[in-house]
PDB file of C-alpha atoms in Angstrom:
ATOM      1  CA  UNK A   1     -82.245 134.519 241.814  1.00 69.00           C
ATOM      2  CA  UNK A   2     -78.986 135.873 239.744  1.00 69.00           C
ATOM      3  CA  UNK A   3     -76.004 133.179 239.529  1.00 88.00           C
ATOM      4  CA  UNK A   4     -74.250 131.027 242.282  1.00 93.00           C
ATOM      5  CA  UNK A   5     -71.003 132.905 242.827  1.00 92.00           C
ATOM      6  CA  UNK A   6     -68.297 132.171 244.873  1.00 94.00           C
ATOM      7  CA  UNK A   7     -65.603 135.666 245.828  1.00 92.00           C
ATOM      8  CA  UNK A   8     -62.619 134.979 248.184  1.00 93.00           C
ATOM      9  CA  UNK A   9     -61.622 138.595 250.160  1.00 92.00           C
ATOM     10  CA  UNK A  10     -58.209 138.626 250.023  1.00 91.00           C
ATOM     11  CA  UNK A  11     -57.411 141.386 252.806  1.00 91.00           C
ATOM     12  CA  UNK A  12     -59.463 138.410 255.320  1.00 93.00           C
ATOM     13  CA  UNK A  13     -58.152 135.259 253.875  1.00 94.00           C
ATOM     14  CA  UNK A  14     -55.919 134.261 256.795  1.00 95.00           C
ATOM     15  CA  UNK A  15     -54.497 130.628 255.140  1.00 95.00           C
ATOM     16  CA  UNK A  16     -55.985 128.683 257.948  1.00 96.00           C
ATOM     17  CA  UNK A  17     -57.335 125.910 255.184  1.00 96.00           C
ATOM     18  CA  UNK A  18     -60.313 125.424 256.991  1.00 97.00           C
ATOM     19  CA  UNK A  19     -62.395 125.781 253.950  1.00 97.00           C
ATOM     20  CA  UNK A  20     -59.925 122.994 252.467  1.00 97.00           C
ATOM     21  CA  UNK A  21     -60.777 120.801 255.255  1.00 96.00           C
ATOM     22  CA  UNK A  22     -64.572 121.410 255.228  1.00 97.00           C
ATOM     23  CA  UNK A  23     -64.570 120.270 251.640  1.00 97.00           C
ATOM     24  CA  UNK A  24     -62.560 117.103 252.307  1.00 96.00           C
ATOM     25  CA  UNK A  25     -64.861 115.978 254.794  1.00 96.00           C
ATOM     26  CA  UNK A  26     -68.234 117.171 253.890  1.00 96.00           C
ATOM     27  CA  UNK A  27     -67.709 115.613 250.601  1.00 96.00           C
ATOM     28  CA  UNK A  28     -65.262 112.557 251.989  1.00 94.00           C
ATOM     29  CA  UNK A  29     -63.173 113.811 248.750  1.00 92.00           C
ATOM     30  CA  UNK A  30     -60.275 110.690 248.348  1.00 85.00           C
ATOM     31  CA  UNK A  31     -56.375 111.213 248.668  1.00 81.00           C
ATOM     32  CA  UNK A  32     -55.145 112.796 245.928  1.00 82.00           C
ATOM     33  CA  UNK A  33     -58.024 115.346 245.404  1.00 90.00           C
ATOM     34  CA  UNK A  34     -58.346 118.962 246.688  1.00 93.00           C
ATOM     35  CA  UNK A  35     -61.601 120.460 245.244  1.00 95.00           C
ATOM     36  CA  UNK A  36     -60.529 123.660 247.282  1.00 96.00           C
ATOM     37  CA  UNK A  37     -56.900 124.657 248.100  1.00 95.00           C
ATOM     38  CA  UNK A  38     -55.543 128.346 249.747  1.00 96.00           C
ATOM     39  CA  UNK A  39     -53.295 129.860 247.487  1.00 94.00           C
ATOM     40  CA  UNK A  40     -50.781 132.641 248.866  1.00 93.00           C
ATOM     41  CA  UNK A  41     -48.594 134.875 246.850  1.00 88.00           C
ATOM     42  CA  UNK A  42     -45.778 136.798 248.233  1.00 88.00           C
ATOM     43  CA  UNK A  43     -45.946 134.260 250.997  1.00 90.00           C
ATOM     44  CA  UNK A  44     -43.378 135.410 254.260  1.00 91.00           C
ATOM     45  CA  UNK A  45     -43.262 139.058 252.715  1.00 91.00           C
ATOM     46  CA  UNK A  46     -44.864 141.168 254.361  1.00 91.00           C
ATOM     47  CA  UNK A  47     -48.213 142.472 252.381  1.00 86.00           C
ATOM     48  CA  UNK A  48     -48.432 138.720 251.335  1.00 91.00           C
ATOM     49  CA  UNK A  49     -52.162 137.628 250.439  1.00 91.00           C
ATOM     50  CA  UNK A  50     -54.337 134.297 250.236  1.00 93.00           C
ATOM     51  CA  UNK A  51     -57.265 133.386 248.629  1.00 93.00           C
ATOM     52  CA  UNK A  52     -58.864 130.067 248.758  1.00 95.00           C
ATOM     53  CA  UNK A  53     -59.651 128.892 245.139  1.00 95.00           C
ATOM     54  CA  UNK A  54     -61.824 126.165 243.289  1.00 96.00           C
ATOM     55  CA  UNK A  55     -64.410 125.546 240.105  1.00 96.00           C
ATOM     56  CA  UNK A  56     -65.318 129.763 239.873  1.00 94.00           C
ATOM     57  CA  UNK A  57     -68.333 128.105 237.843  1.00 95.00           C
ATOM     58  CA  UNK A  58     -67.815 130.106 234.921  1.00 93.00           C
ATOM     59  CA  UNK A  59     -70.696 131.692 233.041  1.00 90.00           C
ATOM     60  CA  UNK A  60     -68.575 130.599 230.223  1.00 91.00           C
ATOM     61  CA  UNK A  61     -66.651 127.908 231.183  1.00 94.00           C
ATOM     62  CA  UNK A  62     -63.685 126.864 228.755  1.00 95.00           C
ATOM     63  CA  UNK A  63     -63.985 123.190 230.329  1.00 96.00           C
ATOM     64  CA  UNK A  64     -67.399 122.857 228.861  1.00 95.00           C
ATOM     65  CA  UNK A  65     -66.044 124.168 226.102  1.00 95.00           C
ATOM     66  CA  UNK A  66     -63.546 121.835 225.466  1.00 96.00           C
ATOM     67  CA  UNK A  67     -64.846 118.600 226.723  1.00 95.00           C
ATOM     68  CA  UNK A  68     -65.024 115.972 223.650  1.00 93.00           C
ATOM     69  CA  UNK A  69     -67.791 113.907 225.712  1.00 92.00           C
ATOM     70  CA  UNK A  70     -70.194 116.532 226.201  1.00 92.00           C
ATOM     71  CA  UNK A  71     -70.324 115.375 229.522  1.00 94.00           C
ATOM     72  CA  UNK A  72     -70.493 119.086 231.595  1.00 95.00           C
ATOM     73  CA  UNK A  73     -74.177 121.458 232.176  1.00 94.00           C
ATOM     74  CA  UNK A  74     -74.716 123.846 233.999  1.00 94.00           C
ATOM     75  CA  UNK A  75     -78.125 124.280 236.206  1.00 93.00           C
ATOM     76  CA  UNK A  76     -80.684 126.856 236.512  1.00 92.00           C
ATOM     77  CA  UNK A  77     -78.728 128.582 239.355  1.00 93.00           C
ATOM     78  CA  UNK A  78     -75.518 128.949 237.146  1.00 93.00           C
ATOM     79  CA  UNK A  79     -73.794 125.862 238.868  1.00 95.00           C
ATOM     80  CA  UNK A  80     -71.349 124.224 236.533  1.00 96.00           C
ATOM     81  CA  UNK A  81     -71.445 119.758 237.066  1.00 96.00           C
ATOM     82  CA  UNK A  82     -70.117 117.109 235.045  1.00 95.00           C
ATOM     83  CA  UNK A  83     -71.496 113.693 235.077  1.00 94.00           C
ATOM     84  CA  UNK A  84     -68.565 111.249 235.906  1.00 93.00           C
ATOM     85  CA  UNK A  85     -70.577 108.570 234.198  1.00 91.00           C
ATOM     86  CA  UNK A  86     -69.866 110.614 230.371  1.00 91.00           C
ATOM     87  CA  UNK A  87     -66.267 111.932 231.480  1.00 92.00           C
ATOM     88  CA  UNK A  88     -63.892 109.871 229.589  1.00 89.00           C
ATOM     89  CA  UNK A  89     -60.555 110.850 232.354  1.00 89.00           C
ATOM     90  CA  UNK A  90     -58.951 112.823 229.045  1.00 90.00           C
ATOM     91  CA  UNK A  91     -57.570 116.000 231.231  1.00 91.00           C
ATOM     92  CA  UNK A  92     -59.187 118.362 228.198  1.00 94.00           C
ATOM     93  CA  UNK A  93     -60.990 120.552 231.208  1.00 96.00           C
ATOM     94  CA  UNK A  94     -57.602 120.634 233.549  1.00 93.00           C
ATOM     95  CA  UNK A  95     -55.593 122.208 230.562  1.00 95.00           C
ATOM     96  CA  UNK A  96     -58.583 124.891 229.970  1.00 96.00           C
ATOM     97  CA  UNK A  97     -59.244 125.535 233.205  1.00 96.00           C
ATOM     98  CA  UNK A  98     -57.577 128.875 234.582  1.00 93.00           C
ATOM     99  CA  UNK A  99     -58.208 128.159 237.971  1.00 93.00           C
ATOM    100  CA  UNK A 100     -56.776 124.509 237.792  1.00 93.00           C
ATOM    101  CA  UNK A 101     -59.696 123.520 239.355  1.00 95.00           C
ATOM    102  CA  UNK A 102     -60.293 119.916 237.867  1.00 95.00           C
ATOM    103  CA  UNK A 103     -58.885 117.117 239.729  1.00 93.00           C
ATOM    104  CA  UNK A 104     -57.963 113.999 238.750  1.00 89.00           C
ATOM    105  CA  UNK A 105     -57.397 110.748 241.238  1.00 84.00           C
ATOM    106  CA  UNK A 106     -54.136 108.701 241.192  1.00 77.00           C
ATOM    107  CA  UNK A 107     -55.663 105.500 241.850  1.00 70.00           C
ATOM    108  CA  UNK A 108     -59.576 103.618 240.628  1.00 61.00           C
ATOM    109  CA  UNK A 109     -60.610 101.766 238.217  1.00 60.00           C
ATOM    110  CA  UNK A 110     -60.699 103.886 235.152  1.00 57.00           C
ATOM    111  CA  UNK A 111     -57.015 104.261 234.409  1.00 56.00           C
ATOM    112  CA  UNK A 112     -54.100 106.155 236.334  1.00 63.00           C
ATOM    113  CA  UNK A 113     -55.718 109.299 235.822  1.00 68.00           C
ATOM    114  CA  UNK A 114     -59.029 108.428 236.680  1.00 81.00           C
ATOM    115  CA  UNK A 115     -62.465 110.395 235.756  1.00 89.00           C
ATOM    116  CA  UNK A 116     -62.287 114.379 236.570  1.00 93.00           C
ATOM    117  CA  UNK A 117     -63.153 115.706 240.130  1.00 95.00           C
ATOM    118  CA  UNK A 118     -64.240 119.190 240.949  1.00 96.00           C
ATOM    119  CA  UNK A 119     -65.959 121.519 242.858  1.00 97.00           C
ATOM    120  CA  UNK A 120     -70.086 121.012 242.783  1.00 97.00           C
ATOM    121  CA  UNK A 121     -70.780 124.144 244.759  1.00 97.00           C
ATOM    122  CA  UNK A 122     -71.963 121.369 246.992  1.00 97.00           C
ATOM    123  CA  UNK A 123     -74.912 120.860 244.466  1.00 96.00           C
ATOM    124  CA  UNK A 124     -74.104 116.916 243.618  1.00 94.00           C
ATOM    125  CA  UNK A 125     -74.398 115.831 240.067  1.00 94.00           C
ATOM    126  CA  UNK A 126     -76.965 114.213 237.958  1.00 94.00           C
ATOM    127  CA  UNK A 127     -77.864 111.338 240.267  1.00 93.00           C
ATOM    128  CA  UNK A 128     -81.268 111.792 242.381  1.00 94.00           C
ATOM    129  CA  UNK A 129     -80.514 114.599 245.121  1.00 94.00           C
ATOM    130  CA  UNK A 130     -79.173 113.211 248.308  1.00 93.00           C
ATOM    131  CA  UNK A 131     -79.405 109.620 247.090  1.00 94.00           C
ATOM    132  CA  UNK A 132     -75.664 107.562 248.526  1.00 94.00           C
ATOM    133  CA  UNK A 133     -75.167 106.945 244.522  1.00 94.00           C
ATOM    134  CA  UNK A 134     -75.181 110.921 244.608  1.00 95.00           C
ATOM    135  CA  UNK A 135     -72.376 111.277 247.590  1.00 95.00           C
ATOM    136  CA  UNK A 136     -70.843 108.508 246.165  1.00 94.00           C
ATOM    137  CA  UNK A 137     -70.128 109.933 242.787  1.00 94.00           C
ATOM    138  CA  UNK A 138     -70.273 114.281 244.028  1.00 95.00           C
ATOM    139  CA  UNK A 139     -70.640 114.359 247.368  1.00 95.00           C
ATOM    140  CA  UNK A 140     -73.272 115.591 249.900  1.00 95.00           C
ATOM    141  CA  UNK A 141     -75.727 118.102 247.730  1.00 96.00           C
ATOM    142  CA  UNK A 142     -76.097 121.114 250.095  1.00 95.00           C
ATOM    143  CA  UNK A 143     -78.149 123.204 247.567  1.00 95.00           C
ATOM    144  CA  UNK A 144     -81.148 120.587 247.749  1.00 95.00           C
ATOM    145  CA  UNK A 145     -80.987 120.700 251.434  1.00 95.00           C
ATOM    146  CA  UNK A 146     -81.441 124.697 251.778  1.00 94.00           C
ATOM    147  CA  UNK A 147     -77.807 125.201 252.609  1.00 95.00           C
ATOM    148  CA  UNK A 148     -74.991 126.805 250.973  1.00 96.00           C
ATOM    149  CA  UNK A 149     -71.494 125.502 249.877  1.00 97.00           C
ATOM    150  CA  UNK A 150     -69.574 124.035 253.131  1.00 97.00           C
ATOM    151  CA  UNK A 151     -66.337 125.944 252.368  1.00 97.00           C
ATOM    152  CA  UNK A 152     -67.474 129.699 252.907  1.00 97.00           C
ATOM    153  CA  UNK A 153     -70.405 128.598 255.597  1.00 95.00           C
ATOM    154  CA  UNK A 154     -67.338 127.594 257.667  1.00 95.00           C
ATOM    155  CA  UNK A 155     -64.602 130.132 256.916  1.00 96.00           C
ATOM    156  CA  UNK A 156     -63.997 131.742 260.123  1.00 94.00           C
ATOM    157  CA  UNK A 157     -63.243 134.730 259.037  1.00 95.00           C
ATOM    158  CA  UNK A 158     -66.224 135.177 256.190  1.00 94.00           C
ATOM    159  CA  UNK A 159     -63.001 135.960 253.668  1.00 95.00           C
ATOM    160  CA  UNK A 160     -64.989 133.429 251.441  1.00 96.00           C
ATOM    161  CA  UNK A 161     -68.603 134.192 249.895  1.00 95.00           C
ATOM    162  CA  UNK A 162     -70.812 131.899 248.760  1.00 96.00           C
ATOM    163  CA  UNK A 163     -74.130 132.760 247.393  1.00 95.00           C
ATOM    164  CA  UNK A 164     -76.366 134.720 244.767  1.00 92.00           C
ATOM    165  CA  UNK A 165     -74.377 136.258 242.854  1.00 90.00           C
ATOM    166  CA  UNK A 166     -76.002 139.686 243.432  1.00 90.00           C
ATOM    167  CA  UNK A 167     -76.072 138.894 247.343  1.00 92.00           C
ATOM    168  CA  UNK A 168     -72.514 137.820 247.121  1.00 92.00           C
ATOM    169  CA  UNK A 169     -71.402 141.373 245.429  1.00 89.00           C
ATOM    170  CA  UNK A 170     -73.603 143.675 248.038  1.00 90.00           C
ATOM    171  CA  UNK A 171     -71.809 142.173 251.015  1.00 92.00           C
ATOM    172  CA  UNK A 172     -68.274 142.403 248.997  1.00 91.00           C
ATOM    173  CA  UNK A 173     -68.913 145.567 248.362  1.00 89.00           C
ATOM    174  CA  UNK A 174     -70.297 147.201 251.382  1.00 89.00           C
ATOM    175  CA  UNK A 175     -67.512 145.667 252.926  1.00 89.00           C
ATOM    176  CA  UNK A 176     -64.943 148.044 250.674  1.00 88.00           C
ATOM    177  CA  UNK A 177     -66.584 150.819 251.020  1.00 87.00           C
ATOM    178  CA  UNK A 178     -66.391 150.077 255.308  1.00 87.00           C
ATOM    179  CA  UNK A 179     -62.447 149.774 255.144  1.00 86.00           C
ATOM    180  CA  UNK A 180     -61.903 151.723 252.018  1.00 84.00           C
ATOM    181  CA  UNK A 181     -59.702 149.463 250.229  1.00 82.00           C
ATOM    182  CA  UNK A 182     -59.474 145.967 248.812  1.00 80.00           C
ATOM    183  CA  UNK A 183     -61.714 145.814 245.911  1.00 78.00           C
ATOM    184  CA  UNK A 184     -59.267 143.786 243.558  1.00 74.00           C
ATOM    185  CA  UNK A 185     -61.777 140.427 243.343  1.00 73.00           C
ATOM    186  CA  UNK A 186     -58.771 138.049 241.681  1.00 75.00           C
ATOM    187  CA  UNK A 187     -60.085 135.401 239.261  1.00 74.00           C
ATOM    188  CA  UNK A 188     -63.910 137.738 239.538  1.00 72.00           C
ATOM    189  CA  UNK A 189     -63.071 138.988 235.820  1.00 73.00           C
ATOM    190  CA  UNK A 190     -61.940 135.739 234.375  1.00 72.00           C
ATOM    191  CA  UNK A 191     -64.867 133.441 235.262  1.00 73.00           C
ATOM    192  CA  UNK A 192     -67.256 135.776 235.791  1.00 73.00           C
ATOM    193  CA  UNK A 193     -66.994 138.621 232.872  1.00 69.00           C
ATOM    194  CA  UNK A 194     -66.149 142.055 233.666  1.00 61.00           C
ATOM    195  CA  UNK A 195     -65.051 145.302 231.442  1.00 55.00           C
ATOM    196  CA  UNK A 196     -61.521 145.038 232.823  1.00 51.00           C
ATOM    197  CA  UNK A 197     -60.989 141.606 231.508  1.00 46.00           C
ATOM    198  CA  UNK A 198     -62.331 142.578 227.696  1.00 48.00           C
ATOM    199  CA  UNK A 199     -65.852 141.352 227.743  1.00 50.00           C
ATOM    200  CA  UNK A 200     -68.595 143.778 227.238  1.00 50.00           C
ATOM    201  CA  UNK A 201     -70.767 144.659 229.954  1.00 53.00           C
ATOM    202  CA  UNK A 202     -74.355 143.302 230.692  1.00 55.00           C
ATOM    203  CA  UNK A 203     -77.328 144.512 229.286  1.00 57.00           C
ATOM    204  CA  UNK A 204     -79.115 147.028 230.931  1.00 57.00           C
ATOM    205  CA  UNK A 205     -81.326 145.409 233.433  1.00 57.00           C
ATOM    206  CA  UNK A 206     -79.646 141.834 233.573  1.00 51.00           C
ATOM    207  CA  UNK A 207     -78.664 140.697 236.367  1.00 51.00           C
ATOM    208  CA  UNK A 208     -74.994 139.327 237.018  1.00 47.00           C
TER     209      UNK A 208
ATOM    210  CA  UNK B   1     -86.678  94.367 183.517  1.00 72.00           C
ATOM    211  CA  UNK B   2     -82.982  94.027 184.306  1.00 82.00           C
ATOM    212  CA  UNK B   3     -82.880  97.569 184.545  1.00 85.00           C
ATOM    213  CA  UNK B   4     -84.866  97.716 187.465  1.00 86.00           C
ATOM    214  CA  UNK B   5     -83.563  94.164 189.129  1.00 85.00           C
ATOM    215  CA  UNK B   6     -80.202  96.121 189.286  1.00 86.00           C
ATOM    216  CA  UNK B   7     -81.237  98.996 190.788  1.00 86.00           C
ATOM    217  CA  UNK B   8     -83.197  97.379 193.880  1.00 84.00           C
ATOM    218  CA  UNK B   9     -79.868  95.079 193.982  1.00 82.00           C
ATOM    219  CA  UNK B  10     -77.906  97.871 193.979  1.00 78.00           C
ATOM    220  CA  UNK B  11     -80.366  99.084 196.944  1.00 78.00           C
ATOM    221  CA  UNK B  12     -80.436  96.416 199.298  1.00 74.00           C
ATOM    222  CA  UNK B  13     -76.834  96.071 198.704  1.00 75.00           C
ATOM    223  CA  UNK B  14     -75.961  99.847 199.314  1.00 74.00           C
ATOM    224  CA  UNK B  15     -77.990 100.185 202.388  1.00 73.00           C
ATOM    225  CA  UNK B  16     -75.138  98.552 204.507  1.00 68.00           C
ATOM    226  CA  UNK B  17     -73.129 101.483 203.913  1.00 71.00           C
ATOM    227  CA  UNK B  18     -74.548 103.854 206.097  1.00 72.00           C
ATOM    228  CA  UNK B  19     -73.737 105.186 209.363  1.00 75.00           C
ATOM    229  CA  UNK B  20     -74.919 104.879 212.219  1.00 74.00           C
ATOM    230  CA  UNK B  21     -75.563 108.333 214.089  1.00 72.00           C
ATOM    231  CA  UNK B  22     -72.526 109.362 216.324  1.00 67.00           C
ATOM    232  CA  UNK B  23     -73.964 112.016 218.321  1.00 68.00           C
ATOM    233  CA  UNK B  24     -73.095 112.437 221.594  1.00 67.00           C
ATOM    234  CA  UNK B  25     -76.194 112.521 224.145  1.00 71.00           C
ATOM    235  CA  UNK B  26     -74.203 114.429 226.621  1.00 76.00           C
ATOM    236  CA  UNK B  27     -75.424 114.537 230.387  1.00 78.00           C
ATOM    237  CA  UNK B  28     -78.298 113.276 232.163  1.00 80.00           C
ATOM    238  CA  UNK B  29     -80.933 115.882 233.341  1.00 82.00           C
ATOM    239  CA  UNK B  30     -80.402 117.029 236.588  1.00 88.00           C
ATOM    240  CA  UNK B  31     -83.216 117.397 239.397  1.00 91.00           C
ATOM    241  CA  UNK B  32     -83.740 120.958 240.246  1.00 93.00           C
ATOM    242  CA  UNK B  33     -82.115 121.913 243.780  1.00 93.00           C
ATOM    243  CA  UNK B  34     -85.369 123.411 244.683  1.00 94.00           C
ATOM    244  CA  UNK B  35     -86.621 119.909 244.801  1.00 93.00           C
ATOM    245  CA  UNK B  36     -85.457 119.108 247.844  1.00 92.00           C
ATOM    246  CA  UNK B  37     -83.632 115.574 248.832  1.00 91.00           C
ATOM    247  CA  UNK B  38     -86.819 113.988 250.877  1.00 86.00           C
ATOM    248  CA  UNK B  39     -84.691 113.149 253.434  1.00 85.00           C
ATOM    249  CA  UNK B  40     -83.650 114.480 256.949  1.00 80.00           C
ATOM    250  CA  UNK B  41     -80.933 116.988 257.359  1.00 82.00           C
ATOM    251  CA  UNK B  42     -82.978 119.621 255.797  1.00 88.00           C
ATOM    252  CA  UNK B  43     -82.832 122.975 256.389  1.00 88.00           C
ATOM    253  CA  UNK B  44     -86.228 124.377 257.670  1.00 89.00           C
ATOM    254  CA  UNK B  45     -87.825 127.336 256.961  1.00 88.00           C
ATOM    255  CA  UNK B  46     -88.513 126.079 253.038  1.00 91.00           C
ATOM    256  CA  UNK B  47     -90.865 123.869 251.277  1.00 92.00           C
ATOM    257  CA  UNK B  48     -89.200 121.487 248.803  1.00 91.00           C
ATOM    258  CA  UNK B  49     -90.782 122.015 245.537  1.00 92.00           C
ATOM    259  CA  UNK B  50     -91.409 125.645 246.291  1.00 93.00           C
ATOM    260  CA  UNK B  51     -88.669 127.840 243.697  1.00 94.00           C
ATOM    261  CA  UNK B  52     -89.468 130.766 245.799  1.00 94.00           C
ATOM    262  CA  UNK B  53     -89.162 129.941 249.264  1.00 94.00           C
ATOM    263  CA  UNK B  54     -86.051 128.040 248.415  1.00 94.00           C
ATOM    264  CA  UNK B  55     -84.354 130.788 246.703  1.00 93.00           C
ATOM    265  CA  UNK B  56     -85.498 133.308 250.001  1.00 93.00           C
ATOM    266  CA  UNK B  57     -84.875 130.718 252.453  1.00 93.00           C
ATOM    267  CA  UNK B  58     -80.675 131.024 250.842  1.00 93.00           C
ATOM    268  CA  UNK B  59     -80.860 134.423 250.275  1.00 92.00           C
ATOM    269  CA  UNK B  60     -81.779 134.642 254.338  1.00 92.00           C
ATOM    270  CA  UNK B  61     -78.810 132.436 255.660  1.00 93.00           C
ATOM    271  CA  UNK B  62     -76.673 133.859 252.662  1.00 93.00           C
ATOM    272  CA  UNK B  63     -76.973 137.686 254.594  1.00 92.00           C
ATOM    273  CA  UNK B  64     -77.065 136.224 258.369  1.00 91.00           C
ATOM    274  CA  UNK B  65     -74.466 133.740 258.198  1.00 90.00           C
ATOM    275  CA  UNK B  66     -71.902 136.045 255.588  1.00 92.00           C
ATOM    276  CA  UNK B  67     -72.704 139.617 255.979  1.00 90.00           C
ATOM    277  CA  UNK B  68     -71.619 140.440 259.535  1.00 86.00           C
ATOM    278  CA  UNK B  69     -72.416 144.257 259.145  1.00 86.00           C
ATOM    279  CA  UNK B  70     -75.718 143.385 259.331  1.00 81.00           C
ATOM    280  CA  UNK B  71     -75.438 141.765 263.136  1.00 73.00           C
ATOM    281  CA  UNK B  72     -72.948 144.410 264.365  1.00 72.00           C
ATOM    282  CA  UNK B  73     -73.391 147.845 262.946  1.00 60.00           C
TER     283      UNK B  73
END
């Protein structure tokens, strides 16, 4: 298996947040915290666009770079986690983060700002897979159950992909080549390396 | 003689001033996915603990739940 990827098709993203909502209660995420949110630009134009955005789960994430506690890893399957237990609430990741994808909750027990929240690809945290200390902490861990990430297995119009990353990039792109247009990927370059966005291309023979 | 009592002196009295280590462990190892939960609510079709059939079994409901040009055309 390549990399857990996650691409949002713009020309099908329709802003009906159900991918938003999925999270929220899959995950019982608390007030305050949207792991997954629609973004639109242009929005009433016509031409505007959405895409539903969270953690992209860099291959070279600048939150793991910058966290002082050491507290983010990233699994086998390219998944990048954090373990609440190390995270110190400092905000480091939510500066670096280009997708503004960590979240931080008004209200606990470890200070106004609370200890970072994000995206798990529905893949939990540290904690034993599916134990309640587990959903407590991450939420439900979909991965160890055979099932993939909540948000794009309910999008009802398949505008988000969730998946292997190679898997992810044959639908994508058999898709373009069906309707001929709409193969700008936003945010695909940024967390996920491409020639367009300056980084050099993979070896020959790697996979993505 | 009082050569040597000052330098073990000087020893035991120097050996406060070290540090501690101040590494950072960083986080806990994480189960592999694969693994399973060993619990209900489990997607069939896989055997927890088996890398390969997990990784086929998501690969499978990756293309028939995503890839609709595969149930249509």
């Amino acid at each position: 298996m390549a990399r857990m990827k996650f691409v949002c098709d713009a020309e099908r993203c329709i802003e009906c947040n159900g991918c938003v909502t999925a999270c929220k209660n899959e995950h019982e995420v608390p007030w305050g915290v949207n792991r997954r949110r629609v973004v639109t630009l242009n929005d009433g134009v016509p031409g505007e666009r959405s895409i539903s955005v969270a953690c992209m789960h860099c291959s070279d994430a600048p939150c793991m770079a910058v966290c002082p506690v050491n507290c983010f890893y990233r699994t086998d399957e390219g998944v990048v986690l954090h373990d609440k237990d190390i995270c110190i609430g400092c905000g480091y990741c939510s500066y670096a983060c280009p997708f503004g994808a960590p979240q931080f909750p008004s209200q606990g027990t470890f200070g106004v700002r609370g200890k970072m929240d994000k995206c798990t690809f529905c893949a939990g945290g540290p904690e034993a897979n599916g134990s309640q200390a587990e959903f407590d902490k991450y939420g439900r861990n979909r991965l160890a159950e055979g099932k993939l990430p909540v948000c794009a297995e309910m999008c009802s119009t398949k505008a988000l992909l969730a998946g292997d990353g190679d898997m992810v990039a044959d639908i994508f792109r058999t898709r373009v080549l069906q309707r001929g247009k709409g193969a700008e990927v936003w945010g695909w370059g940024t967390a996920y390396g491409s020639r367009q966005a300056g980084k050099p291309a993979a070896p020959a023979g790697a996979k993505s | 003689m009082n050569k040597t009592l000052i330098i073990v002196a000087a020893s035991l009295l120097l050996a406060a001033c070290g540090e501690r280590a101040q590494t950072i462990g960083g986080a806990r190892q994480d189960a592999a996915a694969y693994t399973g939960t060993g619990k209900a609510f489990v997607q069939p079709g896989w055997k927890p603990g088996d890398k390969a059939s997990w990784e086929s079994e998501l690969r499978a409901r990756g293309q028939n739940s995503q890839n609709e040009y595969n149930r249509i055309n």
